[in-house]
PDB file of C-alpha atoms in Angstrom:
ATOM      1  CA  UNK E  27       7.848 -92.568  -7.779  1.00  0.00           C
ATOM      2  CA  UNK E  28       7.762 -95.344  -5.246  1.00  0.00           C
ATOM      3  CA  UNK E  29       4.637 -97.187  -4.162  1.00  0.00           C
ATOM      4  CA  UNK E  30       4.004 -99.933  -1.655  1.00  0.00           C
ATOM      5  CA  UNK E  31       1.210-102.474  -1.880  1.00  0.00           C
ATOM      6  CA  UNK E  32      -0.237-104.796   0.724  1.00  0.00           C
ATOM      7  CA  UNK E  33      -2.870-107.466   0.343  1.00  0.00           C
ATOM      8  CA  UNK E  34      -5.321-108.503   1.358  1.00  0.00           C
ATOM      9  CA  UNK E  35      -6.825-105.379   2.934  1.00  0.00           C
ATOM     10  CA  UNK E  36      -8.917-107.374   5.401  1.00  0.00           C
ATOM     11  CA  UNK E  37      -8.840-110.985   6.473  1.00  0.00           C
ATOM     12  CA  UNK E  38     -10.908-113.101   8.847  1.00  0.00           C
ATOM     13  CA  UNK E  39      -9.317-116.426   9.723  1.00  0.00           C
ATOM     14  CA  UNK E  40     -10.142-119.159  12.258  1.00  0.00           C
ATOM     15  CA  UNK E  41      -7.732-120.099  15.025  1.00  0.00           C
ATOM     16  CA  UNK E  42      -5.226-122.702  13.848  1.00  0.00           C
ATOM     17  CA  UNK E  43      -5.401-121.739  10.165  1.00  0.00           C
ATOM     18  CA  UNK E  44      -2.353-120.600   8.162  1.00  0.00           C
ATOM     19  CA  UNK E  45      -1.586-117.020   7.196  1.00  0.00           C
ATOM     20  CA  UNK E  46       0.159-115.334   4.313  1.00  0.00           C
ATOM     21  CA  UNK E  47       0.334-111.553   3.943  1.00  0.00           C
ATOM     22  CA  UNK E  48       2.185-110.044   1.022  1.00  0.00           C
ATOM     23  CA  UNK E  49       3.918-106.713   0.577  1.00  0.00           C
ATOM     24  CA  UNK E  50       5.549-105.408  -2.584  1.00  0.00           C
ATOM     25  CA  UNK E  51       7.392-102.187  -3.313  1.00  0.00           C
ATOM     26  CA  UNK E  52       7.709-100.523  -6.711  1.00  0.00           C
ATOM     27  CA  UNK E  53      10.064 -97.843  -7.977  1.00  0.00           C
ATOM     28  CA  UNK E  54      13.101 -98.522  -5.802  1.00  0.00           C
ATOM     29  CA  UNK E  55      15.747-101.181  -5.404  1.00  0.00           C
ATOM     30  CA  UNK E  56      17.287-102.864  -2.357  1.00  0.00           C
ATOM     31  CA  UNK E  57      14.946-101.210   0.150  1.00  0.00           C
ATOM     32  CA  UNK E  58      14.957-102.014   3.837  1.00  0.00           C
ATOM     33  CA  UNK E  59      11.636-103.733   4.555  1.00  0.00           C
ATOM     34  CA  UNK E  60       9.686-103.968   7.796  1.00  0.00           C
ATOM     35  CA  UNK E  61       6.609-105.709   9.209  1.00  0.00           C
ATOM     36  CA  UNK E  62       4.782-104.061  12.105  1.00  0.00           C
ATOM     37  CA  UNK E  63       1.673-104.973  14.055  1.00  0.00           C
ATOM     38  CA  UNK E  64      -0.717-102.613  15.779  1.00  0.00           C
ATOM     39  CA  UNK E  65      -3.113-103.976  18.358  1.00  0.00           C
ATOM     40  CA  UNK E  66      -6.298-101.975  18.887  1.00  0.00           C
ATOM     41  CA  UNK E  67      -5.480 -98.594  20.420  1.00  0.00           C
ATOM     42  CA  UNK E  68      -1.799 -99.436  20.765  1.00  0.00           C
ATOM     43  CA  UNK E  69       1.423 -98.292  19.198  1.00  0.00           C
ATOM     44  CA  UNK E  70       3.586-100.025  16.623  1.00  0.00           C
ATOM     45  CA  UNK E  71       5.287-103.326  17.373  1.00  0.00           C
ATOM     46  CA  UNK E  72       8.149-104.221  15.032  1.00  0.00           C
ATOM     47  CA  UNK E  73       7.938-107.873  14.049  1.00  0.00           C
ATOM     48  CA  UNK E  74      10.576-108.367  11.335  1.00  0.00           C
ATOM     49  CA  UNK E  75      12.932-106.359   9.200  1.00  0.00           C
ATOM     50  CA  UNK E  76      15.098-107.159   6.211  1.00  0.00           C
ATOM     51  CA  UNK E  77      18.063-105.374   4.659  1.00  0.00           C
ATOM     52  CA  UNK E  78      18.353-107.712   1.661  1.00  0.00           C
ATOM     53  CA  UNK E  79      17.060-110.828  -0.085  1.00  0.00           C
ATOM     54  CA  UNK E  80      16.991-113.751   2.311  1.00  0.00           C
ATOM     55  CA  UNK E  81      18.125-111.591   5.244  1.00  0.00           C
ATOM     56  CA  UNK E  82      15.445-111.525   7.943  1.00  0.00           C
ATOM     57  CA  UNK E  83      15.770-110.307  11.521  1.00  0.00           C
ATOM     58  CA  UNK E  84      13.103-111.116  14.076  1.00  0.00           C
ATOM     59  CA  UNK E  85      12.347-108.676  16.837  1.00  0.00           C
ATOM     60  CA  UNK E  86       9.707-110.607  18.748  1.00  0.00           C
ATOM     61  CA  UNK E  87       9.657-114.420  19.175  1.00  0.00           C
ATOM     62  CA  UNK E  88       6.220-115.732  18.261  1.00  0.00           C
ATOM     63  CA  UNK E  89       4.455-118.017  15.829  1.00  0.00           C
ATOM     64  CA  UNK E  90       4.979-115.677  12.882  1.00  0.00           C
ATOM     65  CA  UNK E  91       7.725-115.835  10.271  1.00  0.00           C
ATOM     66  CA  UNK E  92       8.832-113.636   7.386  1.00  0.00           C
ATOM     67  CA  UNK E  93      10.531-114.206   4.075  1.00  0.00           C
ATOM     68  CA  UNK E  94      11.980-112.015   1.343  1.00  0.00           C
ATOM     69  CA  UNK E  95      12.086-114.132  -1.819  1.00  0.00           C
ATOM     70  CA  UNK E  96      12.691-111.153  -4.109  1.00  0.00           C
ATOM     71  CA  UNK E  97      14.271-107.741  -3.643  1.00  0.00           C
ATOM     72  CA  UNK E  98      10.975-105.892  -3.363  1.00  0.00           C
ATOM     73  CA  UNK E  99       8.720-108.595  -1.912  1.00  0.00           C
ATOM     74  CA  UNK E 100       8.197-109.252   1.785  1.00  0.00           C
ATOM     75  CA  UNK E 101       5.889-111.983   3.067  1.00  0.00           C
ATOM     76  CA  UNK E 102       4.541-112.536   6.576  1.00  0.00           C
ATOM     77  CA  UNK E 103       3.397-116.062   7.397  1.00  0.00           C
ATOM     78  CA  UNK E 104       2.091-118.286  10.118  1.00  0.00           C
ATOM     79  CA  UNK E 105       1.426-122.004  10.164  1.00  0.00           C
ATOM     80  CA  UNK E 106      -1.226-121.792  12.901  1.00  0.00           C
ATOM     81  CA  UNK E 107      -2.904-118.546  13.906  1.00  0.00           C
ATOM     82  CA  UNK E 108      -3.662-117.654  17.518  1.00  0.00           C
ATOM     83  CA  UNK E 109      -6.369-115.306  18.775  1.00  0.00           C
ATOM     84  CA  UNK E 110      -3.592-112.960  19.901  1.00  0.00           C
ATOM     85  CA  UNK E 111      -2.437-112.584  16.279  1.00  0.00           C
ATOM     86  CA  UNK E 112      -5.410-110.329  15.538  1.00  0.00           C
ATOM     87  CA  UNK E 113      -4.406-106.790  14.680  1.00  0.00           C
ATOM     88  CA  UNK E 114      -3.503-104.312  11.981  1.00  0.00           C
ATOM     89  CA  UNK E 115      -0.425-105.388  10.050  1.00  0.00           C
ATOM     90  CA  UNK E 116       1.679-102.758   8.363  1.00  0.00           C
ATOM     91  CA  UNK E 117       4.498-103.197   5.883  1.00  0.00           C
ATOM     92  CA  UNK E 118       7.000-100.390   5.393  1.00  0.00           C
ATOM     93  CA  UNK E 119      10.077 -99.688   3.311  1.00  0.00           C
ATOM     94  CA  UNK E 120      12.962 -97.336   3.929  1.00  0.00           C
ATOM     95  CA  UNK E 121      15.928 -95.993   2.007  1.00  0.00           C
ATOM     96  CA  UNK E 122      18.798 -96.657   4.422  1.00  0.00           C
ATOM     97  CA  UNK E 123      17.969 -95.427   7.927  1.00  0.00           C
ATOM     98  CA  UNK E 124      15.887 -92.458   6.911  1.00  0.00           C
ATOM     99  CA  UNK E 125      12.125 -92.092   6.875  1.00  0.00           C
ATOM    100  CA  UNK E 126       9.796 -95.026   6.375  1.00  0.00           C
ATOM    101  CA  UNK E 127       6.982 -95.341   3.875  1.00  0.00           C
ATOM    102  CA  UNK E 128       4.051 -97.446   4.959  1.00  0.00           C
ATOM    103  CA  UNK E 129       1.571 -99.551   3.065  1.00  0.00           C
ATOM    104  CA  UNK E 130      -2.194 -99.316   3.559  1.00  0.00           C
ATOM    105  CA  UNK E 131      -2.240-102.187   6.057  1.00  0.00           C
ATOM    106  CA  UNK E 132      -4.065-105.497   6.501  1.00  0.00           C
ATOM    107  CA  UNK E 133      -6.748-105.843   9.168  1.00  0.00           C
ATOM    108  CA  UNK E 134      -6.539-109.440  10.484  1.00  0.00           C
ATOM    109  CA  UNK E 135      -9.245-110.850  12.711  1.00  0.00           C
ATOM    110  CA  UNK E 136      -8.676-114.318  14.148  1.00  0.00           C
ATOM    111  CA  UNK E 137     -11.921-115.956  15.289  1.00  0.00           C
TER     112      UNK E 137
ATOM    113  CA  UNK J   4      19.892 -97.491  22.058  1.00  0.00           C
ATOM    114  CA  UNK J   5      17.270 -94.800  21.867  1.00  0.00           C
ATOM    115  CA  UNK J   6      13.820 -94.156  23.291  1.00  0.00           C
ATOM    116  CA  UNK J   7      10.941 -91.833  22.457  1.00  0.00           C
ATOM    117  CA  UNK J   8       8.393 -90.383  24.865  1.00  0.00           C
ATOM    118  CA  UNK J   9       5.201 -88.782  23.657  1.00  0.00           C
ATOM    119  CA  UNK J  10       4.027 -87.032  26.759  1.00  0.00           C
ATOM    120  CA  UNK J  11       0.319 -86.868  25.927  1.00  0.00           C
ATOM    121  CA  UNK J  12      -1.714 -89.883  24.908  1.00  0.00           C
ATOM    122  CA  UNK J  13      -4.650 -87.687  23.928  1.00  0.00           C
ATOM    123  CA  UNK J  14      -4.916 -84.002  23.021  1.00  0.00           C
ATOM    124  CA  UNK J  15      -8.403 -82.514  22.588  1.00  0.00           C
ATOM    125  CA  UNK J  16      -8.610 -79.121  20.907  1.00  0.00           C
ATOM    126  CA  UNK J  17     -11.221 -76.937  19.235  1.00  0.00           C
ATOM    127  CA  UNK J  18     -11.165 -76.250  15.531  1.00  0.00           C
ATOM    128  CA  UNK J  19      -9.002 -73.261  14.497  1.00  0.00           C
ATOM    129  CA  UNK J  20      -7.081 -73.358  17.796  1.00  0.00           C
ATOM    130  CA  UNK J  21      -3.303 -73.908  17.878  1.00  0.00           C
ATOM    131  CA  UNK J  22      -1.908 -77.254  18.973  1.00  0.00           C
ATOM    132  CA  UNK J  23       1.406 -78.662  20.154  1.00  0.00           C
ATOM    133  CA  UNK J  24       2.132 -82.379  20.375  1.00  0.00           C
ATOM    134  CA  UNK J  25       5.144 -83.097  22.529  1.00  0.00           C
ATOM    135  CA  UNK J  26       7.962 -85.527  21.804  1.00  0.00           C
ATOM    136  CA  UNK J  27      11.128 -86.117  23.804  1.00  0.00           C
ATOM    137  CA  UNK J  28      13.825 -88.606  22.980  1.00  0.00           C
ATOM    138  CA  UNK J  29      16.970 -90.072  24.471  1.00  0.00           C
ATOM    139  CA  UNK J  30      19.879 -91.481  22.539  1.00  0.00           C
ATOM    140  CA  UNK J  31      23.576 -92.148  22.989  1.00  0.00           C
ATOM    141  CA  UNK J  32      24.221 -91.074  19.388  1.00  0.00           C
ATOM    142  CA  UNK J  33      22.974 -88.348  17.074  1.00  0.00           C
ATOM    143  CA  UNK J  34      19.587 -89.031  15.560  1.00  0.00           C
ATOM    144  CA  UNK J  35      17.260 -88.290  12.712  1.00  0.00           C
ATOM    145  CA  UNK J  36      13.752 -87.279  13.808  1.00  0.00           C
ATOM    146  CA  UNK J  37      10.354 -87.857  12.232  1.00  0.00           C
ATOM    147  CA  UNK J  38       6.654 -87.235  12.735  1.00  0.00           C
ATOM    148  CA  UNK J  39       4.036 -89.482  11.138  1.00  0.00           C
ATOM    149  CA  UNK J  40       0.242 -89.222  10.983  1.00  0.00           C
ATOM    150  CA  UNK J  41      -2.164 -92.152  10.895  1.00  0.00           C
ATOM    151  CA  UNK J  42      -5.805 -91.728   9.939  1.00  0.00           C
ATOM    152  CA  UNK J  43      -8.255 -94.462  10.998  1.00  0.00           C
ATOM    153  CA  UNK J  44      -7.701 -97.782   9.249  1.00  0.00           C
ATOM    154  CA  UNK J  45      -4.798 -96.448   7.183  1.00  0.00           C
ATOM    155  CA  UNK J  46      -1.043 -96.774   7.178  1.00  0.00           C
ATOM    156  CA  UNK J  47       1.272 -94.122   8.594  1.00  0.00           C
ATOM    157  CA  UNK J  48       2.163 -91.129   6.454  1.00  0.00           C
ATOM    158  CA  UNK J  49       5.290 -89.035   6.870  1.00  0.00           C
ATOM    159  CA  UNK J  50       4.459 -85.505   8.069  1.00  0.00           C
ATOM    160  CA  UNK J  51       7.968 -84.118   8.331  1.00  0.00           C
ATOM    161  CA  UNK J  52      11.558 -85.050   9.059  1.00  0.00           C
ATOM    162  CA  UNK J  53      14.692 -83.540  10.530  1.00  0.00           C
ATOM    163  CA  UNK J  54      17.919 -84.861   9.047  1.00  0.00           C
ATOM    164  CA  UNK J  55      20.229 -81.841   9.369  1.00  0.00           C
ATOM    165  CA  UNK J  56      20.346 -78.080   8.864  1.00  0.00           C
ATOM    166  CA  UNK J  57      17.663 -75.707  10.102  1.00  0.00           C
ATOM    167  CA  UNK J  58      16.135 -76.847  13.367  1.00  0.00           C
ATOM    168  CA  UNK J  59      12.681 -75.612  12.292  1.00  0.00           C
ATOM    169  CA  UNK J  60      11.173 -78.091   9.890  1.00  0.00           C
ATOM    170  CA  UNK J  61       8.014 -77.539   7.881  1.00  0.00           C
ATOM    171  CA  UNK J  62       5.902 -80.437   6.726  1.00  0.00           C
ATOM    172  CA  UNK J  63       2.669 -81.222   4.978  1.00  0.00           C
ATOM    173  CA  UNK J  64      -0.788 -80.018   6.016  1.00  0.00           C
ATOM    174  CA  UNK J  65       0.583 -76.870   7.707  1.00  0.00           C
ATOM    175  CA  UNK J  66       2.504 -78.711  10.450  1.00  0.00           C
ATOM    176  CA  UNK J  67       5.958 -77.764  11.654  1.00  0.00           C
ATOM    177  CA  UNK J  68       8.361 -79.063  14.284  1.00  0.00           C
ATOM    178  CA  UNK J  69      11.423 -77.704  16.015  1.00  0.00           C
ATOM    179  CA  UNK J  70      14.449 -79.764  16.948  1.00  0.00           C
ATOM    180  CA  UNK J  71      15.874 -78.717  20.302  1.00  0.00           C
ATOM    181  CA  UNK J  72      19.089 -80.597  20.931  1.00  0.00           C
ATOM    182  CA  UNK J  73      19.650 -79.278  24.461  1.00  0.00           C
ATOM    183  CA  UNK J  74      16.180 -80.367  25.556  1.00  0.00           C
ATOM    184  CA  UNK J  75      16.192 -83.478  23.342  1.00  0.00           C
ATOM    185  CA  UNK J  76      12.774 -82.539  22.042  1.00  0.00           C
ATOM    186  CA  UNK J  77      11.015 -82.456  18.690  1.00  0.00           C
ATOM    187  CA  UNK J  78       7.580 -80.972  19.335  1.00  0.00           C
ATOM    188  CA  UNK J  79       4.994 -80.794  16.561  1.00  0.00           C
ATOM    189  CA  UNK J  80       2.918 -77.637  16.122  1.00  0.00           C
ATOM    190  CA  UNK J  81       0.121 -76.267  13.986  1.00  0.00           C
ATOM    191  CA  UNK J  82      -1.194 -72.703  14.367  1.00  0.00           C
ATOM    192  CA  UNK J  83      -4.785 -73.526  13.435  1.00  0.00           C
ATOM    193  CA  UNK J  84      -6.199 -77.055  13.309  1.00  0.00           C
ATOM    194  CA  UNK J  85      -9.041 -78.421  11.219  1.00  0.00           C
ATOM    195  CA  UNK J  86     -11.498 -81.207  11.893  1.00  0.00           C
ATOM    196  CA  UNK J  87      -9.616 -83.236   9.298  1.00  0.00           C
ATOM    197  CA  UNK J  88      -6.472 -83.183  11.471  1.00  0.00           C
ATOM    198  CA  UNK J  89      -8.133 -85.629  13.865  1.00  0.00           C
ATOM    199  CA  UNK J  90      -5.763 -88.607  13.768  1.00  0.00           C
ATOM    200  CA  UNK J  91      -3.016 -90.467  15.613  1.00  0.00           C
ATOM    201  CA  UNK J  92       0.426 -88.849  15.511  1.00  0.00           C
ATOM    202  CA  UNK J  93       3.676 -90.744  16.033  1.00  0.00           C
ATOM    203  CA  UNK J  94       7.127 -89.365  16.753  1.00  0.00           C
ATOM    204  CA  UNK J  95      10.109 -91.507  15.724  1.00  0.00           C
ATOM    205  CA  UNK J  96      13.906 -91.423  15.892  1.00  0.00           C
ATOM    206  CA  UNK J  97      16.553 -93.218  13.913  1.00  0.00           C
ATOM    207  CA  UNK J  98      20.230 -93.393  14.786  1.00  0.00           C
ATOM    208  CA  UNK J  99      22.757 -91.668  12.538  1.00  0.00           C
ATOM    209  CA  UNK J 100      25.373 -94.170  11.509  1.00  0.00           C
ATOM    210  CA  UNK J 101      25.960 -97.438  13.259  1.00  0.00           C
ATOM    211  CA  UNK J 102      24.528-100.795  12.277  1.00  0.00           C
ATOM    212  CA  UNK J 103      20.905-100.439  13.285  1.00  0.00           C
ATOM    213  CA  UNK J 104      18.239 -99.929  10.669  1.00  0.00           C
ATOM    214  CA  UNK J 105      15.466 -99.940  13.231  1.00  0.00           C
ATOM    215  CA  UNK J 106      13.696 -96.677  14.052  1.00  0.00           C
ATOM    216  CA  UNK J 107      12.125 -96.216  17.482  1.00  0.00           C
ATOM    217  CA  UNK J 108       8.536 -94.999  17.637  1.00  0.00           C
ATOM    218  CA  UNK J 109       6.677 -93.284  20.430  1.00  0.00           C
ATOM    219  CA  UNK J 110       3.365 -94.726  21.589  1.00  0.00           C
ATOM    220  CA  UNK J 111       1.391 -92.098  19.714  1.00  0.00           C
ATOM    221  CA  UNK J 112      -0.760 -89.081  20.533  1.00  0.00           C
ATOM    222  CA  UNK J 113      -4.391 -89.002  19.550  1.00  0.00           C
ATOM    223  CA  UNK J 114      -5.342 -85.518  18.342  1.00  0.00           C
ATOM    224  CA  UNK J 115      -9.073 -84.918  18.621  1.00  0.00           C
ATOM    225  CA  UNK J 116     -10.369 -81.747  16.988  1.00  0.00           C
ATOM    226  CA  UNK J 117     -13.803 -80.611  18.133  1.00  0.00           C
ATOM    227  CA  UNK J 118     -16.045 -78.281  16.088  1.00  0.00           C
TER     228      UNK J 118
END
């Protein structure tokens, strides 16, 4: 069966510090991968998606970036965090354009 | 392009009462339809999906949804809710075919079950 991991689970970072969130998927190959952010009490905002290694599409211009160095690894990064980057970050994978399977999420607080 | 409207941001209900969470969509192409549930501080979990076939779809935790093509709706129902059903529920659509791999989510409905 397939599983999706995200780490860390929680993170508190000062403004201006770098960020690296990691997501890995097990039990499938060539998944579509997605990064979402949820602000408090809000819906899902798609940040990036990837249909293959090295193929990244950005949905919202901001100070975040994503990379997919391996087939089942998706990394979200920032060189300098802003207060507005606080939120709940969710990674998801999908077989083609069907349902998505979400990770447990990372709660990021920028102070 | 497609859009999803969840008509109620919050639905309060008493335990053991029936509930319906409404979802309407618009799309220029045929779609797949999904409902997800999110418990506090957790990721989303797939409740049910409509890909093809019977328009009445049964999912986990006693939930079901009916696809109504003429009304472009995919409402979620449960005949008797429990306290543990208190959560955020998201409706989503994904285009059949075409080049987009991006599903569209509604803004969510908060189901609050009171004892």
